């Protein structure tokens, strides 16, 4: 069975500071990994995904994530956040089926 | 381009009343369709998914059901709502399945009183 753990339910950070949102997964098969962002009362939007190849994945809005197979992690990073990055961020994994298993989410709050 | 619609956007229903939420996709054919529920602090839970007309797989036993009467239409229903059915319901679609991006609709906020 697959599972995803997002260790931080909330991450407060000041504007222009760097941020890292942590995600660890568990799977017995090869995985595909995703990060989605959700703004208040909206659906989810894909930030980036890892399917294969380079372990450093770049996404929209200046975000990037690194797949680390040995540590079973897929942490999301941004070198300088903006107020507009305030949102809920979800890590998700899929394997041999197309079903996505989501983490419980991390609320990123950016302060001026 | 592809778009996904959900309605209604918000809904307040009494306990024991029926439910019908609709999701439609435009600009693609034979998509995989998904219904998720998002409860506060619990992430997204996959409820149903469909790979074609009339083909529904249920992930969680509950008093909800889903139907796919047309290729790009996905309906979530209940005969009698429970308080625990409150939440944010999201519909999503994908094209090829494994490893493919799922694209989400705007969601329906359901409050059961």
Coordinates of N, CA and C in Angstrom, one line a residue:
Chain A
X1 N 0.8 -1.2 0.0 CA 0.0 0.0 0.0 C 0.9 1.2 0.0
X2 N 0.3 2.3 -0.6 CA 1.1 3.5 -0.6 C 0.5 4.5 0.4
X3 N 1.4 5.4 0.9 CA 1.0 6.4 1.8 C 1.9 7.7 1.6
X4 N 1.3 8.8 2.1 CA 2.1 10.0 2.0 C 2.0 10.7 3.3
X5 N 3.1 11.3 3.8 CA 3.1 12.0 5.1 C 3.6 13.4 4.8
X6 N 2.9 14.4 5.2 CA 3.3 15.7 5.2 C 3.4 16.1 6.7
X7 N 4.7 16.3 7.1 CA 5.0 16.4 8.5 C 4.5 17.7 9.1
X8 N 4.4 18.7 8.3 CA 4.0 20.1 8.8 C 2.6 20.4 8.4
X9 N 1.8 20.6 9.4 CA 0.4 21.0 9.0 C 0.4 22.5 8.7
X10 N 1.2 23.3 9.3 CA 1.3 24.7 9.0 C 2.8 25.2 8.9
X11 N 3.0 26.1 8.0 CA 4.4 26.6 7.9 C 4.2 28.2 7.7
X12 N 4.6 28.9 8.8 CA 4.6 30.4 8.7 C 5.9 30.9 8.2
X13 N 5.9 31.8 7.3 CA 7.2 32.4 6.8 C 7.0 33.8 6.4
X14 N 8.1 34.6 6.5 CA 8.0 36.0 6.0 C 8.2 36.1 4.5
X15 N 7.6 37.1 4.0 CA 7.8 37.3 2.5 C 9.3 37.5 2.2
X16 N 9.6 36.9 1.0 CA 11.0 36.9 0.5 C 11.9 35.9 1.1
X17 N 11.5 35.2 2.2 CA 12.3 34.2 2.8 C 12.1 32.9 2.0
X18 N 13.1 32.0 2.1 CA 13.0 30.7 1.5 C 12.0 29.8 2.3
X19 N 11.5 28.8 1.6 CA 10.6 27.8 2.3 C 10.8 26.4 1.8
X20 N 10.6 25.5 2.7 CA 10.6 24.0 2.3 C 9.4 23.4 2.9
X21 N 8.6 22.7 2.1 CA 7.5 21.9 2.6 C 7.8 20.5 2.4
X22 N 7.7 19.7 3.5 CA 8.3 18.4 3.5 C 7.2 17.3 3.1
X23 N 7.6 16.3 2.4 CA 6.8 15.2 2.0 C 7.6 13.9 2.0
X24 N 7.1 13.0 2.7 CA 7.7 11.6 2.6 C 6.6 10.6 2.2
X25 N 7.0 9.6 1.5 CA 6.1 8.7 0.9 C 6.5 7.2 1.3
X26 N 5.6 6.3 1.2 CA 5.9 4.9 1.4 C 5.2 4.2 0.2
X27 N 6.0 3.3 -0.4 CA 5.5 2.5 -1.5 C 6.4 1.4 -1.8
X28 N 5.8 0.3 -2.2 CA 6.5 -0.9 -2.5 C 6.8 -1.1 -4.0
X29 N 6.3 -0.1 -4.8 CA 6.5 -0.1 -6.2 C 7.1 1.3 -6.6
X30 N 7.5 1.4 -7.9 CA 7.9 2.6 -8.4 C 6.8 3.7 -8.3
X31 N 7.1 4.9 -8.1 CA 6.1 5.9 -7.8 C 6.2 7.1 -8.8
X32 N 5.1 7.7 -8.9 CA 5.0 9.0 -9.5 C 4.6 10.0 -8.4
X33 N 5.2 11.2 -8.3 CA 5.0 12.1 -7.2 C 4.5 13.4 -7.8
X34 N 3.6 14.0 -7.0 CA 3.0 15.3 -7.4 C 2.9 16.3 -6.3
X35 N 3.0 17.5 -6.6 CA 2.6 18.6 -5.7 C 1.5 19.4 -6.3
X36 N 0.4 19.6 -5.5 CA -0.7 20.5 -5.9 C -0.8 21.6 -4.9
X37 N -1.4 22.7 -5.4 CA -1.6 23.9 -4.6 C -3.1 24.2 -4.6
X38 N -3.7 24.5 -3.5 CA -5.1 24.9 -3.4 C -5.2 26.2 -2.7
X39 N -5.8 27.2 -3.5 CA -6.1 28.5 -2.9 C -7.5 28.4 -2.3
X40 N -7.8 29.3 -1.3 CA -9.1 29.2 -0.6 C -10.3 29.0 -1.4
X41 N -11.1 28.0 -1.1 CA -12.4 27.7 -1.8 C -12.2 27.4 -3.3
X42 N -11.1 26.9 -3.7 CA -10.9 26.6 -5.1 C -10.4 25.1 -5.2
X43 N -10.4 24.6 -6.4 CA -9.9 23.3 -6.7 C -8.4 23.3 -6.6
X44 N -7.8 22.1 -6.9 CA -6.4 22.0 -6.8 C -5.7 22.2 -8.2
X45 N -4.5 22.8 -8.2 CA -3.8 23.1 -9.4 C -2.4 22.4 -9.3
X46 N -2.0 21.8 -10.3 CA -0.7 21.1 -10.3 C 0.4 22.1 -10.3
X47 N 1.3 21.9 -9.4 CA 2.6 22.7 -9.3 C 3.7 22.0 -10.1
X48 N 3.9 20.7 -9.9 CA 4.9 20.0 -10.6 C 4.7 18.5 -10.3
X49 N 5.4 17.7 -11.1 CA 5.3 16.2 -10.9 C 6.6 15.6 -11.3
X50 N 6.9 14.4 -10.6 CA 8.1 13.6 -11.0 C 7.6 12.3 -11.5
X51 N 8.0 12.0 -12.7 CA 7.7 10.7 -13.3 C 8.9 9.8 -13.5
X52 N 10.0 10.4 -14.0 CA 11.3 9.7 -14.1 C 12.3 10.7 -14.5
X53 N 13.6 10.2 -14.6 CA 14.6 11.1 -15.1 C 15.2 12.0 -14.0
X54 N 15.5 13.2 -14.3 CA 16.2 14.1 -13.4 C 15.4 14.2 -12.1
X55 N 16.1 14.1 -11.0 CA 15.4 14.1 -9.7 C 15.0 15.5 -9.2
X56 N 15.5 16.5 -9.9 CA 15.1 17.9 -9.5 C 14.1 18.3 -10.6
X57 N 12.9 18.6 -10.1 CA 11.8 19.0 -10.9 C 11.4 20.4 -10.7
X58 N 11.3 21.2 -11.8 CA 10.9 22.6 -11.7 C 9.4 22.7 -12.1
X59 N 8.7 23.6 -11.3 CA 7.3 23.7 -11.6 C 6.9 25.2 -11.8
X60 N 5.6 25.4 -11.7 CA 5.2 26.8 -11.9 C 5.4 27.7 -10.7
X61 N 5.3 28.9 -10.9 CA 5.4 29.9 -9.8 C 6.7 29.9 -9.0
X62 N 7.8 29.4 -9.7 CA 9.1 29.4 -9.0 C 9.4 28.2 -8.1
X63 N 8.5 27.3 -8.0 CA 8.7 26.1 -7.1 C 9.5 25.0 -7.7
X64 N 10.2 24.3 -6.9 CA 10.9 23.1 -7.4 C 10.8 22.0 -6.3
X65 N 11.1 20.8 -6.7 CA 11.1 19.7 -5.7 C 12.2 18.7 -6.1
X66 N 12.7 18.0 -5.1 CA 13.7 17.0 -5.4 C 13.3 15.6 -4.9
X67 N 13.3 14.7 -5.8 CA 13.0 13.3 -5.5 C 14.2 12.6 -4.9
X68 N 14.1 12.1 -3.7 CA 15.1 11.4 -3.1 C 14.7 10.0 -2.8
X69 N 15.1 9.0 -3.6 CA 14.6 7.7 -3.4 C 15.1 7.0 -2.1
X70 N 16.3 7.3 -1.8 CA 16.9 6.7 -0.6 C 16.2 7.1 0.7
X71 N 15.7 8.4 0.7 CA 15.0 8.9 1.9 C 13.5 8.9 1.7
X72 N 13.1 8.4 0.6 CA 11.6 8.4 0.2 C 11.0 9.7 0.5
X73 N 11.6 10.8 -0.1 CA 11.1 12.1 0.1 C 10.9 12.9 -1.2
X74 N 10.1 13.9 -1.1 CA 9.8 14.7 -2.3 C 9.5 16.1 -1.8
X75 N 10.5 16.8 -1.2 CA 10.2 18.1 -0.6 C 10.1 19.2 -1.6
X76 N 9.2 20.1 -1.3 CA 9.0 21.3 -2.2 C 9.7 22.5 -1.7
X77 N 10.3 23.2 -2.6 CA 11.1 24.4 -2.1 C 10.8 25.6 -3.0
X78 N 11.0 26.8 -2.4 CA 11.0 28.0 -3.2 C 12.0 29.0 -2.5
X79 N 12.9 29.6 -3.3 CA 13.9 30.4 -2.7 C 13.4 31.7 -2.1
X80 N 12.3 32.2 -2.6 CA 11.8 33.5 -2.1 C 10.3 33.5 -2.3
X81 N 9.6 33.5 -1.2 CA 8.1 33.4 -1.3 C 7.5 34.8 -1.4
X82 N 6.3 34.8 -1.9 CA 5.5 36.0 -2.0 C 4.2 35.8 -1.2
X83 N 3.6 36.9 -0.9 CA 2.3 36.9 -0.2 C 1.3 36.0 -1.0
X84 N 1.3 36.1 -2.3 CA 0.4 35.3 -3.1 C 0.6 33.8 -3.1
X85 N 1.7 33.4 -2.4 CA 1.9 31.9 -2.3 C 1.2 31.3 -1.1
X86 N 0.5 32.2 -0.3 CA -0.3 31.7 0.8 C -1.4 30.8 0.3
X87 N -1.4 29.5 0.7 CA -2.3 28.5 0.2 C -2.0 27.2 0.9
X88 N -2.8 26.2 0.5 CA -2.6 24.8 1.0 C -1.9 24.0 0.0
X89 N -0.9 23.3 0.4 CA -0.1 22.5 -0.5 C -0.2 21.0 -0.2
X90 N -0.5 20.2 -1.3 CA -0.7 18.8 -1.1 C 0.3 18.0 -1.9
X91 N 0.9 17.1 -1.2 CA 1.8 16.1 -1.9 C 1.0 14.9 -2.2
X92 N 1.2 14.2 -3.3 CA 0.5 13.0 -3.7 C 1.3 12.0 -4.4
X93 N 1.0 10.8 -4.3 CA 1.7 9.7 -5.0 C 0.8 8.8 -5.7
X94 N 1.3 8.3 -6.8 CA 0.5 7.2 -7.5 C 1.6 6.2 -7.9
X95 N 1.1 4.9 -8.2 CA 2.0 3.9 -8.6 C 1.6 3.1 -9.8
X96 N 1.2 1.9 -9.6 CA 0.8 1.1 -10.8 C -0.6 1.4 -11.3
X97 N -1.4 2.1 -10.5 CA -2.7 2.6 -10.9 C -2.7 4.1 -11.0
X98 N -3.8 4.6 -11.5 CA -3.8 6.1 -11.7 C -4.4 6.8 -10.4
X99 N -4.7 6.0 -9.4 CA -5.2 6.6 -8.2 C -4.2 7.4 -7.5
X100 N -4.6 8.6 -7.1 CA -3.7 9.5 -6.3 C -3.9 9.3 -4.8
X101 N -2.9 9.1 -4.1 CA -2.9 9.1 -2.6 C -2.4 10.4 -2.1
X102 N -3.2 11.2 -1.4 CA -2.8 12.5 -1.0 C -2.3 12.6 0.5
X103 N -1.4 13.5 0.8 CA -1.1 13.8 2.1 C -2.2 14.7 2.7
X104 N -2.1 15.0 4.0 CA -3.1 15.8 4.7 C -2.9 17.3 4.4
X105 N -1.9 17.7 3.7 CA -1.7 19.1 3.3 C -0.9 19.9 4.3
X106 N -0.3 20.9 3.8 CA 0.5 21.9 4.6 C 0.0 23.3 4.2
X107 N -0.4 24.0 5.3 CA -0.8 25.4 5.1 C 0.3 26.3 5.1
X108 N 0.7 26.9 4.0 CA 1.7 27.9 3.9 C 1.1 29.3 4.1
X109 N 1.6 30.0 5.2 CA 1.1 31.3 5.5 C 2.3 32.3 5.3
X110 N 2.2 33.2 4.4 CA 3.3 34.1 4.1 C 2.9 35.5 4.7
X111 N 3.8 36.0 5.6 CA 3.5 37.3 6.3 C 4.4 38.4 5.7
X112 N 3.8 39.6 5.6 CA 4.6 40.7 5.0 C 5.7 41.2 6.0
Chain B
X1 N -9.3 24.1 -25.5 CA -8.7 23.6 -24.3 C -9.7 22.9 -23.4
X2 N -9.2 22.2 -22.5 CA -10.2 21.4 -21.6 C -10.6 22.2 -20.4
X3 N -11.9 22.1 -20.0 CA -12.4 22.7 -18.8 C -13.2 21.7 -18.1
X4 N -13.3 22.0 -16.8 CA -14.2 21.1 -16.0 C -15.1 22.0 -15.1
X5 N -16.3 21.6 -15.1 CA -17.3 22.4 -14.3 C -17.9 21.6 -13.2
X6 N -18.2 22.2 -12.2 CA -19.0 21.6 -11.1 C -20.1 22.5 -10.6
X7 N -21.2 21.9 -10.3 CA -22.3 22.7 -9.7 C -23.2 21.8 -8.8
X8 N -23.7 22.5 -7.8 CA -23.6 23.9 -7.4 C -22.3 24.2 -6.8
X9 N -21.9 25.4 -6.6 CA -20.7 25.8 -5.9 C -20.8 25.6 -4.4
X10 N -22.0 25.9 -3.8 CA -22.2 25.7 -2.4 C -23.6 25.1 -2.3
X11 N -23.8 24.4 -1.2 CA -25.1 23.7 -1.0 C -25.2 23.5 0.5
X12 N -26.4 23.8 1.0 CA -26.7 23.6 2.4 C -28.0 22.7 2.4
X13 N -27.8 21.5 3.0 CA -28.9 20.5 3.0 C -29.2 20.0 4.4
X14 N -30.5 19.7 4.7 CA -30.8 19.0 6.0 C -30.4 17.6 6.0
X15 N -30.1 17.1 7.2 CA -29.9 15.6 7.3 C -31.1 14.8 6.8
X16 N -30.8 13.8 6.1 CA -31.8 12.9 5.5 C -32.3 13.3 4.2
X17 N -31.9 14.4 3.7 CA -32.3 14.9 2.3 C -31.4 14.2 1.3
X18 N -31.9 14.2 0.0 CA -31.1 13.6 -1.1 C -30.1 14.6 -1.6
X19 N -29.1 14.1 -2.4 CA -28.0 14.9 -2.9 C -27.8 14.6 -4.3
X20 N -27.5 15.6 -5.1 CA -27.0 15.3 -6.5 C -26.0 16.4 -6.8
X21 N -24.8 16.1 -7.1 CA -23.7 17.0 -7.5 C -23.3 16.6 -8.9
X22 N -23.1 17.6 -9.7 CA -22.8 17.3 -11.1 C -21.4 17.8 -11.5
X23 N -20.8 17.1 -12.4 CA -19.5 17.4 -12.9 C -19.5 17.2 -14.4
X24 N -19.0 18.1 -15.2 CA -18.9 17.9 -16.6 C -17.5 18.4 -17.1
X25 N -17.0 17.7 -18.1 CA -15.7 18.0 -18.7 C -15.9 18.4 -20.1
X26 N -15.2 19.4 -20.6 CA -15.3 19.8 -22.0 C -13.9 19.7 -22.6
X27 N -13.9 19.4 -23.9 CA -12.7 19.5 -24.6 C -11.8 18.3 -24.6
X28 N -12.4 17.2 -24.2 CA -11.6 15.9 -24.2 C -12.6 14.8 -24.3
X29 N -12.2 13.6 -24.8 CA -13.0 12.5 -24.9 C -12.6 11.3 -24.1
X30 N -13.5 10.5 -23.6 CA -13.3 9.4 -22.7 C -12.3 9.6 -21.6
X31 N -12.5 10.7 -20.8 CA -11.6 10.9 -19.7 C -11.8 9.9 -18.6
X32 N -10.8 9.7 -17.8 CA -11.0 9.1 -16.5 C -11.5 10.2 -15.6
X33 N -12.5 9.8 -14.8 CA -13.2 10.8 -13.9 C -13.1 10.4 -12.4
X34 N -13.0 11.3 -11.5 CA -12.8 11.0 -10.1 C -13.7 12.0 -9.3
X35 N -14.2 11.4 -8.2 CA -14.8 12.2 -7.1 C -14.0 12.1 -5.8
X36 N -13.6 13.3 -5.3 CA -12.9 13.3 -4.0 C -13.7 14.1 -3.0
X37 N -13.5 13.8 -1.7 CA -14.0 14.6 -0.7 C -12.9 15.1 0.2
X38 N -13.0 16.4 0.5 CA -12.0 17.0 1.4 C -12.6 17.4 2.7
X39 N -12.2 16.8 3.8 CA -12.7 17.2 5.1 C -11.5 18.0 5.7
X40 N -11.9 18.9 6.6 CA -10.9 19.8 7.3 C -9.8 18.9 7.9
X41 N -8.5 19.3 7.6 CA -7.4 18.6 8.2 C -7.2 17.2 7.8
X42 N -7.9 16.7 6.8 CA -7.8 15.3 6.5 C -7.4 15.0 5.0
X43 N -7.0 16.0 4.3 CA -6.5 15.8 2.9 C -7.7 15.4 2.0
X44 N -7.4 14.8 0.9 CA -8.4 14.4 0.0 C -8.6 12.9 0.0
X45 N -9.8 12.5 0.0 CA -10.2 11.1 0.0 C -10.9 10.8 -1.3
X46 N -10.3 9.8 -2.0 CA -10.9 9.4 -3.3 C -12.2 8.6 -2.9
X47 N -13.3 9.0 -3.5 CA -14.6 8.3 -3.3 C -14.9 7.4 -4.4
X48 N -14.9 7.9 -5.7 CA -15.2 7.1 -6.8 C -14.3 7.4 -8.0
X49 N -14.1 6.5 -8.9 CA -13.5 6.8 -10.1 C -14.1 6.0 -11.3
X50 N -14.0 6.5 -12.5 CA -14.7 5.9 -13.6 C -13.8 6.0 -14.8
X51 N -13.7 4.9 -15.6 CA -12.9 4.9 -16.8 C -13.7 4.9 -18.0
X52 N -15.0 4.9 -17.8 CA -15.9 4.9 -19.0 C -17.4 5.0 -18.6
X53 N -18.2 5.2 -19.6 CA -19.7 5.3 -19.3 C -20.2 4.0 -18.5
X54 N -20.9 4.3 -17.5 CA -21.4 3.2 -16.7 C -20.4 2.4 -15.9
X55 N -19.1 2.7 -15.9 CA -18.1 2.0 -15.2 C -17.7 2.8 -14.0
X56 N -18.1 2.4 -12.8 CA -17.8 3.1 -11.6 C -17.1 2.2 -10.6
X57 N -16.1 2.7 -10.0 CA -15.4 1.9 -8.9 C -15.5 2.8 -7.6
X58 N -15.9 2.1 -6.6 CA -16.1 2.8 -5.3 C -14.9 2.5 -4.4
X59 N -14.3 3.5 -3.8 CA -13.2 3.3 -2.9 C -13.5 3.2 -1.5
X60 N -14.6 3.9 -1.1 CA -14.9 3.9 0.4 C -16.4 3.6 0.5
X61 N -16.8 2.5 1.3 CA -18.2 2.2 1.5 C -18.9 3.3 2.3
X62 N -20.0 3.8 1.9 CA -20.7 4.9 2.5 C -22.0 5.0 1.9
X63 N -22.7 6.0 2.2 CA -24.1 6.2 1.7 C -24.1 7.1 0.4
X64 N -23.0 7.2 -0.2 CA -22.9 8.0 -1.5 C -22.8 7.0 -2.7
X65 N -23.2 7.4 -3.8 CA -23.1 6.7 -5.0 C -22.7 7.6 -6.2
X66 N -22.2 7.0 -7.2 CA -21.8 7.8 -8.4 C -22.4 7.2 -9.7
X67 N -22.6 8.0 -10.7 CA -23.0 7.5 -12.0 C -22.3 8.3 -13.1
X68 N -22.2 7.7 -14.2 CA -21.6 8.3 -15.4 C -22.5 8.0 -16.6
X69 N -23.6 8.8 -16.7 CA -24.6 8.6 -17.8 C -24.1 9.0 -19.2
X70 N -23.1 9.9 -19.2 CA -22.5 10.3 -20.5 C -21.0 10.3 -20.4
X71 N -20.3 10.4 -21.5 CA -18.9 10.3 -21.5 C -18.2 11.3 -20.6
X72 N -18.7 12.5 -20.6 CA -18.1 13.6 -19.9 C -18.9 14.1 -18.7
X73 N -19.8 13.3 -18.2 CA -20.6 13.7 -17.1 C -20.5 12.7 -16.0
X74 N -20.3 13.3 -14.8 CA -20.1 12.4 -13.6 C -20.9 13.0 -12.5
X75 N -21.8 12.1 -11.9 CA -22.7 12.6 -10.9 C -22.5 11.9 -9.6
X76 N -22.5 12.7 -8.5 CA -22.4 12.1 -7.2 C -23.8 12.3 -6.5
X77 N -24.3 11.2 -5.9 CA -25.6 11.2 -5.3 C -25.6 10.6 -3.9
X78 N -26.7 10.9 -3.3 CA -27.0 10.3 -2.0 C -28.6 10.3 -1.8
X79 N -29.1 9.2 -1.3 CA -30.5 9.2 -1.0 C -30.9 9.9 0.3
X80 N -30.0 9.8 1.3 CA -30.2 10.4 2.6 C -28.9 10.9 3.2
X81 N -28.7 12.2 3.3 CA -27.5 12.7 3.7 C -27.3 12.6 5.3
X82 N -26.0 12.4 5.6 CA -25.6 12.4 7.1 C -24.8 13.6 7.4
X83 N -24.8 13.9 8.7 CA -23.9 15.1 9.1 C -22.5 14.9 8.6
X84 N -22.0 13.7 8.6 CA -20.6 13.4 8.3 C -20.4 13.5 6.8
X85 N -21.4 13.8 6.0 CA -21.2 14.0 4.5 C -20.8 15.4 4.2
X86 N -20.8 16.3 5.2 CA -20.3 17.7 5.0 C -18.9 17.7 4.6
X87 N -18.6 18.6 3.7 CA -17.2 18.7 3.2 C -17.1 19.4 1.9
X88 N -15.9 19.4 1.3 CA -15.7 20.0 0.0 C -15.5 18.9 -1.0
X89 N -16.3 18.9 -2.0 CA -16.3 17.8 -3.0 C -15.7 18.3 -4.3
X90 N -14.7 17.5 -4.7 CA -13.9 17.9 -5.9 C -14.0 16.8 -6.9
X91 N -14.3 17.2 -8.2 CA -14.3 16.3 -9.3 C -13.0 16.6 -10.1
X92 N -12.4 15.5 -10.6 CA -11.2 15.6 -11.4 C -11.2 14.7 -12.6
X93 N -10.4 15.0 -13.6 CA -10.3 14.2 -14.8 C -8.8 14.0 -15.2
X94 N -8.6 12.9 -15.9 CA -7.3 12.7 -16.4 C -7.4 12.0 -17.8
X95 N -6.4 11.9 -18.5 CA -6.5 11.4 -19.9 C -6.1 9.9 -19.9
X96 N -4.8 9.6 -19.6 CA -4.3 8.3 -19.8 C -4.2 7.4 -18.6
X97 N -4.3 8.0 -17.4 CA -4.3 7.2 -16.2 C -2.9 7.3 -15.5
X98 N -2.2 6.2 -15.4 CA -1.0 6.1 -14.6 C 0.0 7.2 -14.9
X99 N 0.4 7.9 -13.8 CA 1.3 9.0 -14.0 C 0.8 10.3 -14.6
X100 N -0.4 10.2 -15.0 CA -1.0 11.4 -15.7 C -1.5 12.4 -14.7
X101 N -1.5 13.7 -15.1 CA -2.0 14.7 -14.2 C -3.5 14.6 -14.1
X102 N -4.0 14.8 -12.9 CA -5.4 15.0 -12.7 C -5.7 16.4 -12.6
X103 N -6.7 16.8 -13.3 CA -7.2 18.2 -13.4 C -8.5 18.4 -12.6
X104 N -8.5 19.3 -11.7 CA -9.5 19.4 -10.7 C -10.5 20.5 -11.1
X105 N -11.8 20.3 -10.7 CA -12.8 21.3 -10.8 C -12.8 22.3 -9.7
X106 N -13.6 23.3 -9.7 CA -13.6 24.3 -8.6 C -14.2 23.8 -7.3
X107 N -14.9 22.7 -7.3 CA -15.4 22.1 -6.0 C -16.8 22.6 -5.7
X108 N -17.4 21.8 -4.8 CA -18.7 22.1 -4.2 C -18.6 22.0 -2.7
X109 N -19.0 23.1 -2.0 CA -19.0 23.1 -0.6 C -20.3 22.6 -0.1
X110 N -20.4 21.5 0.6 CA -21.6 20.9 1.1 C -21.6 21.0 2.6
X111 N -22.7 21.6 3.1 CA -22.9 21.6 4.6 C -24.2 20.9 4.9
X112 N -24.1 19.9 5.7 CA -25.3 19.2 6.1 C -25.7 19.6 7.5
X113 N -26.9 20.0 7.7 CA -27.3 20.5 9.1 C -28.3 19.6 9.7

